[in-house]
XYZ file of C-alpha atoms in Angstrom:
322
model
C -48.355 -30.992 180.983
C -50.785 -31.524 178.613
C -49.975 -33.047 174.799
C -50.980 -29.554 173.054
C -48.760 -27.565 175.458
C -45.707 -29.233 174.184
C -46.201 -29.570 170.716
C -46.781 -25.541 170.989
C -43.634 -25.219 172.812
C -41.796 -27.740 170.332
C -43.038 -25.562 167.435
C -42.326 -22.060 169.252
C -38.835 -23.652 169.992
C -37.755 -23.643 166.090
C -35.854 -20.646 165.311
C -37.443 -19.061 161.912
C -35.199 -19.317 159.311
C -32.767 -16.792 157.998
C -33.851 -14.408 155.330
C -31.654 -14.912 152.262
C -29.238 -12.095 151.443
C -27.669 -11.284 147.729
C -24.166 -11.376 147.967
C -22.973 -7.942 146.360
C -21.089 -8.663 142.524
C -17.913 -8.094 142.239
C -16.836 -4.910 140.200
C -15.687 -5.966 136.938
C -11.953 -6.198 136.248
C -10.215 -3.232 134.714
C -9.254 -3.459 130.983
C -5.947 -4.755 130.620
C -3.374 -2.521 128.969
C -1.396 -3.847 126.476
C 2.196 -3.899 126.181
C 3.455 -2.046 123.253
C 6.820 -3.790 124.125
C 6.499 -7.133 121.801
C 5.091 -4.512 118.982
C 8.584 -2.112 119.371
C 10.725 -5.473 119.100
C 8.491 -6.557 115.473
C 8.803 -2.830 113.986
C 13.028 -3.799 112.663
C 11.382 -6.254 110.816
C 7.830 -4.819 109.950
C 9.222 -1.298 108.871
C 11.641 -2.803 105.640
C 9.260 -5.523 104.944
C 6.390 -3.035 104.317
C 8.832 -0.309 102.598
C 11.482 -3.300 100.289
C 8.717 -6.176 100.113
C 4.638 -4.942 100.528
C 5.279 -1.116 98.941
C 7.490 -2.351 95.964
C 4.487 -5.155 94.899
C 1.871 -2.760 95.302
C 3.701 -0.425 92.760
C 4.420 -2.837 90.644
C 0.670 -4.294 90.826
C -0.817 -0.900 90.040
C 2.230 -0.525 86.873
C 0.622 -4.023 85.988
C -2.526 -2.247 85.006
C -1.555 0.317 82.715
C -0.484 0.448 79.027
C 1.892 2.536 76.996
C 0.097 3.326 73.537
C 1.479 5.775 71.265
C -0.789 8.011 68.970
C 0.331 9.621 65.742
C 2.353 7.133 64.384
C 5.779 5.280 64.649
C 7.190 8.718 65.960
C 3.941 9.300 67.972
C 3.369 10.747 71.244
C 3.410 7.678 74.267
C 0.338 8.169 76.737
C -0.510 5.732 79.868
C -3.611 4.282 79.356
C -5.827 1.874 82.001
C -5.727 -2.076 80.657
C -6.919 -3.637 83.396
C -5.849 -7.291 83.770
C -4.991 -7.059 79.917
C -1.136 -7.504 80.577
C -1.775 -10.745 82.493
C -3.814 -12.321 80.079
C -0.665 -11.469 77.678
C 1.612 -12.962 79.913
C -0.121 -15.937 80.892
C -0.658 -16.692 76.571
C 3.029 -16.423 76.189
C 4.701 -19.164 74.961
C 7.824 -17.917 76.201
C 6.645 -17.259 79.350
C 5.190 -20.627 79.890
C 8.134 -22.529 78.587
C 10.183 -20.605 81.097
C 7.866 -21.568 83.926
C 7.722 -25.155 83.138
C 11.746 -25.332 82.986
C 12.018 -23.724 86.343
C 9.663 -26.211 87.599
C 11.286 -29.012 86.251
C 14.695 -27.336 87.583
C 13.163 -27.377 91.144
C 11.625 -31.006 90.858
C 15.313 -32.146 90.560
C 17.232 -29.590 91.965
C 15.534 -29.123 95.532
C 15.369 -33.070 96.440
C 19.064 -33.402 95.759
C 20.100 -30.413 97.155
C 18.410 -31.121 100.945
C 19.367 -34.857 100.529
C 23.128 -33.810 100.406
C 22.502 -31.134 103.229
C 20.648 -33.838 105.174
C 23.332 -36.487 105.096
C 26.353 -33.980 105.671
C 24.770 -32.636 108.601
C 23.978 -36.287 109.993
C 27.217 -37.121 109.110
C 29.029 -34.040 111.244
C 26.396 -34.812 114.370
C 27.831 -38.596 114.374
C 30.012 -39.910 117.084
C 32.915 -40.604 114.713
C 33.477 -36.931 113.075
C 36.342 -35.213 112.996
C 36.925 -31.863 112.460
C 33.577 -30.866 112.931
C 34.581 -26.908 112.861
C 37.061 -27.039 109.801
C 34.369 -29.304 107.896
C 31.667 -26.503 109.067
C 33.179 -24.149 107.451
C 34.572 -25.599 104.247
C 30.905 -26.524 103.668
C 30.031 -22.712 104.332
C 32.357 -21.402 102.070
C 30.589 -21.860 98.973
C 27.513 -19.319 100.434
C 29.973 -17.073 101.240
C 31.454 -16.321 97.256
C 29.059 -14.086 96.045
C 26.758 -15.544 93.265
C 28.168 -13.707 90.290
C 31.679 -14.627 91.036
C 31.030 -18.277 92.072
C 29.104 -18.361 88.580
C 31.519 -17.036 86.730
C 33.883 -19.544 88.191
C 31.934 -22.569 87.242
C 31.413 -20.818 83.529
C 35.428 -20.848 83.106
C 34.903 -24.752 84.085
C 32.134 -25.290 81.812
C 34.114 -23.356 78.432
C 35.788 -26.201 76.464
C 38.504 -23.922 75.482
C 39.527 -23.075 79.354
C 38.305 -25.948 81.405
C 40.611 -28.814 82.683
C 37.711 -31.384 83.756
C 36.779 -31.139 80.264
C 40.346 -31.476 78.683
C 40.786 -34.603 81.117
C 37.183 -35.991 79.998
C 37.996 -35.596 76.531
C 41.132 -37.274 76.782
C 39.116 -40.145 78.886
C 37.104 -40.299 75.790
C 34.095 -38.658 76.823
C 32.942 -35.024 75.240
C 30.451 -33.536 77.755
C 28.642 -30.383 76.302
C 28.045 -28.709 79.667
C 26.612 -25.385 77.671
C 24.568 -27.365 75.013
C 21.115 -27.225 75.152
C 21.003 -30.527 76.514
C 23.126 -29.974 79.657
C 23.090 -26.155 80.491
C 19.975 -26.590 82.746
C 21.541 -29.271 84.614
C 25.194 -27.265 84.531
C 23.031 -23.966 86.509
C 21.702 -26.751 89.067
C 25.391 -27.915 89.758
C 26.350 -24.277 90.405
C 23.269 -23.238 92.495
C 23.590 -26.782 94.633
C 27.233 -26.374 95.191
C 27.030 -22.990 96.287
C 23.386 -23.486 99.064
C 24.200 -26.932 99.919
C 26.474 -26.402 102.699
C 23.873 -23.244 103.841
C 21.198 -25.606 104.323
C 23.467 -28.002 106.246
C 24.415 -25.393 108.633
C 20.104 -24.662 109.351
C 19.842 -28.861 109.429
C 22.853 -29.016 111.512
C 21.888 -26.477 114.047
C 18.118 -27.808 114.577
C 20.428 -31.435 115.630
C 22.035 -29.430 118.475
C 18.990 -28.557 120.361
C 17.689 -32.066 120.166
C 18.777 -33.317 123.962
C 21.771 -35.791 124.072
C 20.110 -37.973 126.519
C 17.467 -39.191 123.928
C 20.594 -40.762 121.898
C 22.440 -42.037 124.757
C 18.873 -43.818 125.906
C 18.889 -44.725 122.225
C 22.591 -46.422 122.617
C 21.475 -48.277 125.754
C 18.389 -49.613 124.096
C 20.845 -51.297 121.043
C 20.232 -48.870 118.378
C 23.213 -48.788 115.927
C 24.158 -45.086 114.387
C 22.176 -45.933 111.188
C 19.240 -46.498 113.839
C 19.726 -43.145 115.671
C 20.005 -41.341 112.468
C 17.112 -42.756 110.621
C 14.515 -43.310 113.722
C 15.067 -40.150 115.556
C 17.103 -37.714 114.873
C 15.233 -37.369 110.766
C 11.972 -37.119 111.946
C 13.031 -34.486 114.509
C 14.730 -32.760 111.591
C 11.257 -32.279 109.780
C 11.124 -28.281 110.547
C 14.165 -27.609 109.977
C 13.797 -29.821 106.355
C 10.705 -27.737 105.648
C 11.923 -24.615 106.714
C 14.883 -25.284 103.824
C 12.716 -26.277 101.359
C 10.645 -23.222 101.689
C 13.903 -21.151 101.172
C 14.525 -23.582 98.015
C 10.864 -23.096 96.430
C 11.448 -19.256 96.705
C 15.026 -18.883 95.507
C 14.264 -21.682 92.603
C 11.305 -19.324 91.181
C 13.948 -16.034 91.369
C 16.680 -18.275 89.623
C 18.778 -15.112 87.523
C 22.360 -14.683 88.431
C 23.788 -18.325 87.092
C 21.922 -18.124 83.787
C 22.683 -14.613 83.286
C 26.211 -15.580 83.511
C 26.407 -18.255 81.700
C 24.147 -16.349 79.123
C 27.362 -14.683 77.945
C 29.476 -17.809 77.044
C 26.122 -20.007 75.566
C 23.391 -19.905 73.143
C 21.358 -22.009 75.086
C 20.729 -19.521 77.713
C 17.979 -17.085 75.923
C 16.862 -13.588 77.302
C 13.588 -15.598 78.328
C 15.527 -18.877 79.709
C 13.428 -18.512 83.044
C 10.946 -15.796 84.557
C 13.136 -13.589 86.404
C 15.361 -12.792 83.244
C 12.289 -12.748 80.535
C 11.182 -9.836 83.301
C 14.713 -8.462 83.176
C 14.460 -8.301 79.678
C 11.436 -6.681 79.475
C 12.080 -4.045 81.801
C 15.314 -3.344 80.024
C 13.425 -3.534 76.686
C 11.688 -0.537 78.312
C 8.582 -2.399 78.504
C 7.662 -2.012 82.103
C 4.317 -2.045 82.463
C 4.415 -5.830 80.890
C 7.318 -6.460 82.983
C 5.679 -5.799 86.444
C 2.323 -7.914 85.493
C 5.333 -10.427 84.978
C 6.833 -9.646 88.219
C 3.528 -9.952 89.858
C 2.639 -13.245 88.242
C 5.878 -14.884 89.703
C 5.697 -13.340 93.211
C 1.970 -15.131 93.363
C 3.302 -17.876 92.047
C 5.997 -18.146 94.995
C 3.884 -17.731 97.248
C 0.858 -20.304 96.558
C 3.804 -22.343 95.611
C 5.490 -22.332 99.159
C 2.042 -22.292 100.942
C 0.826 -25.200 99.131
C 4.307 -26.731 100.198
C 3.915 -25.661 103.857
C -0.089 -27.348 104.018
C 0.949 -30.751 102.284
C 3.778 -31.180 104.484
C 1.755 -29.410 107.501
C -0.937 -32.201 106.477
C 1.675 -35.105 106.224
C 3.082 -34.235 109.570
C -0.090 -34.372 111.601
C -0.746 -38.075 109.478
């Protein structure tokens, strides 16, 4: 057999190669249908949001933009004319209004911190090892929320009025003559009513976020060394930080609509003005008949809550992540 014969057999021998198929593509999924399920759950909420929060601010808004201007005189016919953002601009130059708005602030700067520092530490104090009582103290701490606002204000006013109130009869007689509605105090004597009356509602949100932490992170805690102080301050605070935010969101918001306790206390003190803070200078407007100046008021202050709680909810968003 000859060299060339089997090289021609070697090369006859190879089997050709198979021809490359395309692999048919696979039909493309059908479109998902979405469950209207999680949409049915959000309409309880969604339905009075839109018709007692979005609806009422749009109203107001559009009131915002109109005048009342009457022709003919004192004894004129009133028309409705378009001012645009004329009633803002009025607002926003009133000294009133801006006074107002600056003691609200201040109010809150004060108010808010010591308010959520006595939630904090009576929640931290019921979640402790050595408490007592936990459910009687739960409540009695609750109680205060539960007396409507008019009522518990009109308590603390008959407390405040020199000629009815025993802590001031037995302060006198100590030698000291507290003022509680002078001008100097009667900011301070509304922050002792609203703290005494949403203190022990913020300790029930604080106290609650505390019993979903896991008990096995303190008992690891205990086996480690760490005294109570330890626990309290190294882990179960920073855990708290949502629920802390969460009440100081609620605090920003009901701060800025601040009107029951001066309102009150309006009746038995001359320190308390119809303008003492935004929500009652709006009140008076709108009972002054002035609406449309009233609702570019009303507007004003809803903004104002909520860049106010935003802002609140990014710096401490912001701090967090630090």
């Amino acid at each position: 057999m000859t060299a060339d014969h089997t090289a021609a057999t070697a090369v006859t021998a190879v089997p050709a190669a198979p021809q490359a198929t395309t692999a048919p593509r696979p039909a493309p999924p059908p479109p998902r249908r979405r469950n209207p399920a999680p949409l049915l759950f959000l309409l309880p909420f969604f339905v009075p949001f839109v018709l007692f929060t979005l609806v009422p601010v749009g109203y107001a808004f559009y009131q915002s933009l109109l005048r009342t201007e009457r022709t003919g005189g004192t004894f004129g016919r009133k028309t409705t004319v378009f001012a645009g953002f004329g009633q803002y601009a009025e607002v926003l130059g009133d000294p009133e209004f801006l006074g107002s708005a600056g003691r609200v602030l201040l109010f809150g700067l004060v108010q808010i911190p010591v308010m959520l520092l006595l939630a904090l530490v009576l929640a931290l104090l019921l979640d402790s090892t050595v408490a007592r009582l936990k459910r009687f103290f739960r409540i009695a701490y609750f109680v205060p929320y539960g007396i409507p606002g008019v009522i518990a204000a009109l308590m603390w006013a008959f407390l405040y009025d020199p000629r009815l109130s025993p802590i001031v009869e037995l302060l006198d007689r100590a030698g000291a003559q507290p003022d509680f509605l002078g001008s100097s105090m009667i900011l301070w004597s509304i922050g002792n009513i609203v703290t005494w009356t949403y203190t022990g509602y913020n300790m029930l949100i604080i106290y609650a976020a505390l019993q979903a932490v896991p008990a096995d992170i303190y008992e690891a805690a205990r086996m480690d060394g760490a005294s109570e102080a330890k626990i309290a301050w190294r882990i179960k605070v920073p855990i708290l930080r949502p629920a802390l935010i969460l009440t100081g969101v609620f605090s920003i918001i009901g701060t800025l609509q601040l009107f029951t306790e001066p309102q009150v206390l309006r009746s038995i003190s001359t320190s308390v003005t119809s303008t003492y803070t935004p929500n009652l200078a709006a009140y008076s407007l709108a009972s002054s008949n002035n609406y449309h100046e009233a609702a570019a008021m009303s507007v004003t202050l809803a903004l104002a809550t909520f860049v106010l709680s935003f802002g609140f909810l990014k710096l401490t968003g912001r701090k967090a992540e630090s």
